[in-house]
C-alpha cells in the first residue's frame, strides 16, 4: 500500500481543522458579577443549559460568574465593547441610564419575585425603551422584595430608630426617613461589618440568610416588602446579529420563560432559606401592621417624584408607565 504524500496529509489536516468550527457550532461568553450560588448566577446556568439543549449544541455558552470576566460597574460597557458577548446588569448600578425600567425599583411593595419579574418583562415589551437601543435584551428579572434582617428585633418601625443597617439605593432614603442609619457598602463587606458591629443588620432579600449565612448574625427577620432590584441580561448587538436565525428564535422564545423561571426559583429559594434559618438558628419572623406598611409607602413618595422628574427629562410619560406597572403588579400578584 502506498504511503500518503505530504501534500495529501496536509490537505486532510486542513479539512479537519476547517470542520471543527462547523461541528462545534458557535460559542458565546456570558459574564455575571455575583457569586455562583446566588440567584443571578443560578439563572445564568439554567439559561446556558436550556440554550445548548434547545439549539442542539449549535450555540454553546461559556459562563463567568463572580466578576471573573466583568464586574458589576463595568458590565454594560464591557458588553457594548465586546469584552463579553452577554452580561447581566443590575439597573440600580446605572442611575439615570435606564429611567423607564427603573420604575420596577420604585417602592410599590411587591410581595412576589415572580410577579415583579413578569411585570418588568411586560413593561419592557410594551414600551421597548430606547435606553436599551445599543444592546439586545435577552431577558429581565428582579430580586425578591427587600426585607429587614437584624441582630435585635424590629417588631415595629419605631424599633429602627438609630439602628445601623446595611442597605443600598433608594432603600437608604426610606431607612433614613424612619430614623435608622442606612449604611451603603458592598455585600461582600457586610459579614465582617456585622461581626464587628459596624452594622446591626441588613436590608436585602431573604435568600441571603442562607446564601451568605446572615442568619447566624441576624436572628430577627422583619417583612417590610421594600423595593425589588431589576436586572437585565443583555447581548452585544453585533454578536446578536451574527447568530443564525434559528438560534435567535430560540433565544427570543426563552425570554419571558426565563423571567418567570427566575422569579419562581427565587420565591421558592426564599421559602427554603427561611425554613433553613429557622432550623439552624431559630430565627424569628416579625410582621408589620397595615398602618406601618402605609407609612413605608408614604416615605417612598419622594422617590416616585424623583423618578418622574428623570422620566420627564428623557421624554417618558411617567404617569402612563406607573399606571401600567401597578396594573401588572395587581394582575400577577392575584394569580
CSV table of C-alpha atoms in Angstrom, one decimal:
chain,number,residue,atom,x,y,z
A,1,UNK,CA,0.0,0.0,0.0
A,2,UNK,CA,1.4,3.4,-1.0
A,3,UNK,CA,2.1,5.9,1.8
A,4,UNK,CA,0.1,9.2,1.5
A,5,UNK,CA,2.0,12.1,0.2
A,6,UNK,CA,2.9,15.0,2.4
A,7,UNK,CA,0.6,17.2,0.3
A,8,UNK,CA,-2.3,14.8,0.9
A,9,UNK,CA,-1.6,14.7,4.6
A,10,UNK,CA,-1.6,18.5,4.8
A,11,UNK,CA,-4.8,18.7,2.9
A,12,UNK,CA,-6.5,16.2,5.2
A,13,UNK,CA,-5.3,18.1,8.3
A,14,UNK,CA,-6.7,21.4,6.8
A,15,UNK,CA,-10.0,19.8,6.1
A,16,UNK,CA,-10.2,18.5,9.7
A,17,UNK,CA,-9.3,21.9,11.1
A,18,UNK,CA,-11.9,23.6,8.9
A,19,UNK,CA,-14.5,21.1,10.0
A,20,UNK,CA,-14.0,21.7,13.8
A,21,UNK,CA,-15.9,25.1,13.9
A,22,UNK,CA,-18.8,23.6,12.0
A,23,UNK,CA,-19.1,20.7,14.4
A,24,UNK,CA,-18.6,22.8,17.5
A,25,UNK,CA,-21.1,25.5,16.5
A,26,UNK,CA,-21.0,29.0,17.9
A,27,UNK,CA,-19.6,29.8,21.4
A,28,UNK,CA,-20.5,32.9,23.3
A,29,UNK,CA,-19.3,34.3,26.6
A,30,UNK,CA,-21.7,35.3,29.4
A,31,UNK,CA,-20.4,37.5,32.3
A,32,UNK,CA,-22.0,37.9,35.6
A,33,UNK,CA,-20.9,39.6,38.8
A,34,UNK,CA,-22.5,37.8,41.8
A,35,UNK,CA,-21.0,34.6,43.2
A,36,UNK,CA,-22.0,31.2,41.7
A,37,UNK,CA,-24.6,30.2,44.4
A,38,UNK,CA,-26.6,33.4,44.2
A,39,UNK,CA,-29.8,33.6,42.1
A,40,UNK,CA,-28.4,35.7,39.2
A,41,UNK,CA,-25.7,33.1,38.6
A,42,UNK,CA,-28.1,30.2,39.1
A,43,UNK,CA,-30.5,31.6,36.5
A,44,UNK,CA,-27.5,32.1,34.2
A,45,UNK,CA,-26.5,28.4,34.4
A,46,UNK,CA,-30.1,27.3,33.8
A,47,UNK,CA,-30.3,29.6,30.7
A,48,UNK,CA,-27.0,28.2,29.4
A,49,UNK,CA,-28.2,24.6,29.8
A,50,UNK,CA,-31.5,25.3,28.1
A,51,UNK,CA,-30.0,27.2,25.3
A,52,UNK,CA,-27.5,24.5,24.5
A,53,UNK,CA,-30.2,21.8,24.7
A,54,UNK,CA,-32.7,23.7,22.6
A,55,UNK,CA,-30.2,24.7,19.9
A,56,UNK,CA,-28.9,21.1,19.7
A,57,UNK,CA,-25.4,22.4,20.5
A,58,UNK,CA,-25.5,24.9,17.7
A,59,UNK,CA,-24.9,27.6,20.4
A,60,UNK,CA,-22.7,26.9,23.4
A,61,UNK,CA,-22.3,29.3,26.3
A,62,UNK,CA,-19.2,29.8,28.5
A,63,UNK,CA,-20.2,31.4,31.8
A,64,UNK,CA,-18.1,33.7,34.1
A,65,UNK,CA,-19.8,34.2,37.5
A,66,UNK,CA,-18.3,36.2,40.4
A,67,UNK,CA,-16.8,39.1,38.3
A,68,UNK,CA,-14.2,36.8,36.8
A,69,UNK,CA,-14.7,38.5,33.4
A,70,UNK,CA,-16.5,41.7,34.1
A,71,UNK,CA,-17.6,43.4,37.4
A,72,UNK,CA,-20.9,45.0,38.2
A,73,UNK,CA,-20.0,48.6,37.4
A,74,UNK,CA,-18.3,47.9,34.0
A,75,UNK,CA,-20.7,45.2,32.8
A,76,UNK,CA,-22.7,47.4,30.5
A,77,UNK,CA,-19.7,48.9,28.8
A,78,UNK,CA,-18.0,45.6,28.7
A,79,UNK,CA,-20.8,44.0,26.7
A,80,UNK,CA,-21.2,47.0,24.4
A,81,UNK,CA,-17.5,46.8,23.5
A,82,UNK,CA,-17.4,43.1,23.2
A,83,UNK,CA,-15.3,42.1,26.2
A,84,UNK,CA,-18.2,39.7,26.8
A,85,UNK,CA,-20.9,38.6,24.4
A,86,UNK,CA,-23.6,38.6,27.1
A,87,UNK,CA,-23.7,40.2,30.5
A,88,UNK,CA,-26.1,40.5,33.5
A,89,UNK,CA,-26.5,44.1,34.7
A,90,UNK,CA,-28.1,45.5,37.8
A,91,UNK,CA,-30.1,48.5,36.6
A,92,UNK,CA,-29.7,50.2,40.0
A,93,UNK,CA,-25.9,50.4,39.4
A,94,UNK,CA,-26.5,52.8,36.5
A,95,UNK,CA,-28.5,55.8,37.9
A,96,UNK,CA,-30.1,57.9,35.1
A,97,UNK,CA,-29.2,55.4,32.3
A,98,UNK,CA,-32.4,53.4,32.4
A,99,UNK,CA,-35.1,55.8,33.5
A,100,UNK,CA,-38.1,53.8,32.2
A,101,UNK,CA,-37.1,50.4,33.5
A,102,UNK,CA,-36.1,51.9,36.9
A,103,UNK,CA,-39.8,52.1,37.6
A,104,UNK,CA,-39.6,48.5,38.8
A,105,UNK,CA,-37.3,49.7,41.6
A,106,UNK,CA,-40.0,52.0,43.0
A,107,UNK,CA,-41.4,51.4,46.5
A,108,UNK,CA,-44.7,49.8,45.3
A,109,UNK,CA,-44.4,46.8,47.8
A,110,UNK,CA,-44.1,43.8,45.5
A,111,UNK,CA,-44.7,40.6,47.5
A,112,UNK,CA,-43.6,38.1,44.9
A,113,UNK,CA,-40.5,37.9,42.7
A,114,UNK,CA,-42.3,36.1,40.0
A,115,UNK,CA,-44.9,38.9,39.8
A,116,UNK,CA,-42.2,41.6,39.8
A,117,UNK,CA,-40.2,39.8,37.1
A,118,UNK,CA,-43.2,39.3,34.8
A,119,UNK,CA,-44.2,42.9,35.4
A,120,UNK,CA,-40.8,44.1,34.4
A,121,UNK,CA,-40.8,42.0,31.2
A,122,UNK,CA,-44.2,43.1,30.2
A,123,UNK,CA,-43.3,46.7,30.7
A,124,UNK,CA,-40.2,46.3,28.5
A,125,UNK,CA,-42.2,44.6,25.8
A,126,UNK,CA,-44.9,47.3,25.7
A,127,UNK,CA,-42.5,50.3,25.7
A,128,UNK,CA,-39.4,48.9,24.0
A,129,UNK,CA,-37.4,51.7,25.7
A,130,UNK,CA,-34.7,53.4,23.7
A,131,UNK,CA,-32.4,53.2,26.7
A,132,UNK,CA,-31.6,49.6,25.5
A,133,UNK,CA,-31.2,50.5,21.8
A,134,UNK,CA,-27.4,49.8,21.8
A,135,UNK,CA,-27.8,46.2,23.1
A,136,UNK,CA,-30.0,43.1,22.6
A,137,UNK,CA,-32.1,42.3,25.7
A,138,UNK,CA,-32.3,38.5,26.2
A,139,UNK,CA,-34.4,38.6,29.4
A,140,UNK,CA,-35.2,40.6,32.6
A,141,UNK,CA,-35.9,39.7,36.2
A,142,UNK,CA,-35.8,41.2,39.7
A,143,UNK,CA,-34.5,40.4,43.1
A,144,UNK,CA,-37.0,39.4,45.7
A,145,UNK,CA,-38.6,42.1,47.8
A,146,UNK,CA,-36.2,43.6,50.3
A,147,UNK,CA,-36.7,42.8,54.0
A,148,UNK,CA,-35.0,43.7,57.3
A,149,UNK,CA,-32.6,41.2,58.9
A,150,UNK,CA,-31.3,42.4,62.2
A,151,UNK,CA,-29.5,41.3,65.4
A,152,UNK,CA,-32.1,43.0,67.6
A,153,UNK,CA,-35.9,42.6,66.9
A,154,UNK,CA,-37.7,45.0,64.7
A,155,UNK,CA,-41.3,44.4,65.7
A,156,UNK,CA,-42.4,47.9,64.8
A,157,UNK,CA,-41.0,50.7,62.7
A,158,UNK,CA,-40.1,52.6,65.9
A,159,UNK,CA,-37.5,49.9,66.6
A,160,UNK,CA,-35.5,51.1,63.7
A,161,UNK,CA,-34.6,54.4,65.2
A,162,UNK,CA,-30.8,54.7,65.5
A,163,UNK,CA,-30.2,51.2,64.1
A,164,UNK,CA,-27.3,50.9,61.6
A,165,UNK,CA,-28.4,48.8,58.7
A,166,UNK,CA,-26.5,47.8,55.5
A,167,UNK,CA,-28.7,48.8,52.5
A,168,UNK,CA,-28.3,50.2,49.0
A,169,UNK,CA,-30.0,52.5,46.5
A,170,UNK,CA,-33.4,54.0,47.2
A,171,UNK,CA,-33.9,52.0,50.4
A,172,UNK,CA,-31.3,54.1,52.1
A,173,UNK,CA,-33.6,57.1,51.9
A,174,UNK,CA,-36.6,55.2,53.3
A,175,UNK,CA,-34.5,54.0,56.2
A,176,UNK,CA,-33.2,57.5,57.0
A,177,UNK,CA,-36.8,58.7,57.0
A,178,UNK,CA,-37.5,56.2,59.7
A,179,UNK,CA,-34.6,57.4,61.9
A,180,UNK,CA,-32.5,54.4,61.1
A,181,UNK,CA,-28.9,54.8,59.9
A,182,UNK,CA,-28.6,53.4,56.4
A,183,UNK,CA,-25.1,52.3,55.6
A,184,UNK,CA,-24.1,51.8,52.0
A,185,UNK,CA,-21.5,49.0,51.4
A,186,UNK,CA,-20.8,46.1,49.1
A,187,UNK,CA,-22.5,42.8,50.2
A,188,UNK,CA,-19.1,41.2,50.2
A,189,UNK,CA,-18.0,43.5,53.1
A,190,UNK,CA,-21.2,43.0,55.1
A,191,UNK,CA,-20.4,39.8,57.0
A,192,UNK,CA,-17.3,41.4,58.6
A,193,UNK,CA,-19.3,44.6,59.3
A,194,UNK,CA,-21.9,42.5,61.1
A,195,UNK,CA,-19.2,40.7,63.1
A,196,UNK,CA,-17.5,43.9,64.2
A,197,UNK,CA,-20.8,45.7,65.0
A,198,UNK,CA,-20.4,48.3,62.3
A,199,UNK,CA,-23.9,47.5,61.2
A,200,UNK,CA,-26.6,45.8,63.3
A,201,UNK,CA,-28.4,44.3,60.3
A,202,UNK,CA,-29.0,44.1,56.6
A,203,UNK,CA,-31.8,45.2,54.3
A,204,UNK,CA,-31.9,42.7,51.3
A,205,UNK,CA,-34.0,39.8,50.2
A,206,UNK,CA,-34.2,36.7,52.5
A,207,UNK,CA,-32.2,34.5,50.2
A,208,UNK,CA,-29.0,36.0,51.7
A,209,UNK,CA,-29.9,34.4,55.1
A,210,UNK,CA,-28.7,31.1,53.6
A,211,UNK,CA,-26.5,32.2,50.6
A,212,UNK,CA,-24.4,34.5,52.8
A,213,UNK,CA,-25.2,32.8,56.1
A,214,UNK,CA,-26.5,36.1,57.5
A,215,UNK,CA,-29.0,34.1,59.6
A,216,UNK,CA,-26.1,33.3,62.0
A,217,UNK,CA,-25.7,37.0,62.9
A,218,UNK,CA,-29.3,38.3,62.2
A,219,UNK,CA,-31.8,36.2,64.1
A,220,UNK,CA,-34.7,38.6,63.6
A,221,UNK,CA,-36.4,38.9,60.2
A,222,UNK,CA,-39.0,41.6,59.5
A,223,UNK,CA,-41.2,41.5,56.5
A,224,UNK,CA,-41.3,45.1,55.1
A,225,UNK,CA,-41.7,44.4,51.3
A,226,UNK,CA,-39.3,47.2,50.4
A,227,UNK,CA,-38.2,47.6,46.7
A,228,UNK,CA,-37.0,44.9,44.4
A,229,UNK,CA,-33.9,45.4,42.3
A,230,UNK,CA,-34.3,45.0,38.5
A,231,UNK,CA,-31.7,43.1,36.4
A,232,UNK,CA,-31.3,42.8,32.6
A,233,UNK,CA,-29.4,40.2,30.6
A,234,UNK,CA,-28.0,42.0,27.5
A,235,UNK,CA,-26.0,40.9,24.5
A,236,UNK,CA,-23.6,42.7,22.3
A,237,UNK,CA,-25.6,43.9,19.3
A,238,UNK,CA,-23.2,42.9,16.6
A,239,UNK,CA,-22.7,39.5,18.2
A,240,UNK,CA,-26.5,39.1,18.2
A,241,UNK,CA,-26.8,40.0,14.5
A,242,UNK,CA,-24.1,37.4,13.7
A,243,UNK,CA,-26.2,34.5,15.1
A,244,UNK,CA,-28.2,32.2,12.8
A,245,UNK,CA,-31.9,33.0,12.6
A,246,UNK,CA,-32.9,29.7,14.2
A,247,UNK,CA,-30.7,30.4,17.2
A,248,UNK,CA,-32.1,33.9,17.5
A,249,UNK,CA,-35.6,32.4,17.5
A,250,UNK,CA,-34.7,30.0,20.4
A,251,UNK,CA,-33.3,32.9,22.5
A,252,UNK,CA,-36.3,35.1,21.8
A,253,UNK,CA,-38.7,32.3,22.7
A,254,UNK,CA,-36.9,31.8,26.0
A,255,UNK,CA,-37.0,35.5,27.2
A,256,UNK,CA,-40.3,35.6,29.1
A,257,UNK,CA,-40.0,32.0,30.2
A,258,UNK,CA,-36.6,32.8,31.8
A,259,UNK,CA,-38.0,35.8,33.6
A,260,UNK,CA,-40.8,33.7,35.1
A,261,UNK,CA,-38.5,30.8,35.9
A,262,UNK,CA,-36.1,33.1,37.8
A,263,UNK,CA,-38.9,34.6,39.7
A,264,UNK,CA,-40.3,31.2,40.7
A,265,UNK,CA,-36.9,29.9,41.6
A,266,UNK,CA,-36.2,32.8,43.9
A,267,UNK,CA,-39.6,32.7,45.6
A,268,UNK,CA,-39.0,29.1,46.3
A,269,UNK,CA,-35.5,29.7,47.4
A,270,UNK,CA,-36.7,32.4,49.8
A,271,UNK,CA,-39.0,30.0,51.5
A,272,UNK,CA,-36.2,27.4,51.7
A,273,UNK,CA,-33.8,29.9,53.1
A,274,UNK,CA,-36.3,31.0,55.8
A,275,UNK,CA,-37.0,27.4,56.8
A,276,UNK,CA,-33.3,26.6,56.9
A,277,UNK,CA,-32.7,29.7,59.0
A,278,UNK,CA,-35.4,28.6,61.4
A,279,UNK,CA,-34.0,25.1,61.8
A,280,UNK,CA,-30.3,26.2,62.0
A,281,UNK,CA,-30.6,29.4,64.1
A,282,UNK,CA,-34.2,29.5,65.4
A,283,UNK,CA,-34.7,32.9,63.7
A,284,UNK,CA,-37.9,34.8,64.4
A,285,UNK,CA,-40.1,36.4,61.7
A,286,UNK,CA,-41.9,39.6,62.5
A,287,UNK,CA,-44.7,41.3,60.5
A,288,UNK,CA,-45.6,45.0,60.4
A,289,UNK,CA,-49.1,46.3,60.7
A,290,UNK,CA,-51.1,47.6,57.6
A,291,UNK,CA,-50.6,51.1,59.1
A,292,UNK,CA,-46.9,50.7,59.2
A,293,UNK,CA,-46.8,49.5,55.6
A,294,UNK,CA,-48.8,52.6,54.7
A,295,UNK,CA,-46.2,54.7,56.4
A,296,UNK,CA,-43.4,53.0,54.4
A,297,UNK,CA,-45.4,53.8,51.2
A,298,UNK,CA,-45.7,57.4,52.2
A,299,UNK,CA,-41.9,57.6,52.9
A,300,UNK,CA,-41.4,56.3,49.4
A,301,UNK,CA,-43.4,59.1,47.7
A,302,UNK,CA,-40.4,61.4,47.2
A,303,UNK,CA,-38.6,58.6,45.4
A,304,UNK,CA,-41.5,58.3,43.0
A,305,UNK,CA,-41.4,62.1,42.4
A,306,UNK,CA,-37.7,61.9,41.7
A,307,UNK,CA,-38.3,59.1,39.2
A,308,UNK,CA,-41.0,61.1,37.4
A,309,UNK,CA,-38.6,64.0,37.1
A,310,UNK,CA,-36.0,61.7,35.5
A,311,UNK,CA,-38.6,60.4,33.1
A,312,UNK,CA,-39.6,63.9,32.1
A,313,UNK,CA,-36.0,64.7,31.2
A,314,UNK,CA,-36.0,61.6,29.0
A,315,UNK,CA,-39.3,62.3,27.3
A,316,UNK,CA,-41.1,59.4,29.0
A,317,UNK,CA,-44.7,59.5,30.1
A,318,UNK,CA,-44.1,58.5,33.7
A,319,UNK,CA,-47.8,58.5,34.7
A,320,UNK,CA,-48.6,56.0,32.0
A,321,UNK,CA,-45.7,53.8,32.9
A,322,UNK,CA,-46.6,53.9,36.6
A,323,UNK,CA,-50.2,53.1,35.8
A,324,UNK,CA,-49.2,50.1,33.7
A,325,UNK,CA,-46.7,48.9,36.4
A,326,UNK,CA,-49.4,49.0,39.1
A,327,UNK,CA,-51.9,47.2,36.9
A,328,UNK,CA,-49.5,44.5,36.0
A,329,UNK,CA,-48.4,44.1,39.6
A,330,UNK,CA,-52.0,43.6,40.7
A,331,UNK,CA,-52.6,41.2,37.8
A,332,UNK,CA,-49.6,38.9,38.6
A,333,UNK,CA,-49.9,39.1,42.4
A,334,UNK,CA,-53.6,38.0,42.2
A,335,UNK,CA,-52.7,34.7,40.3
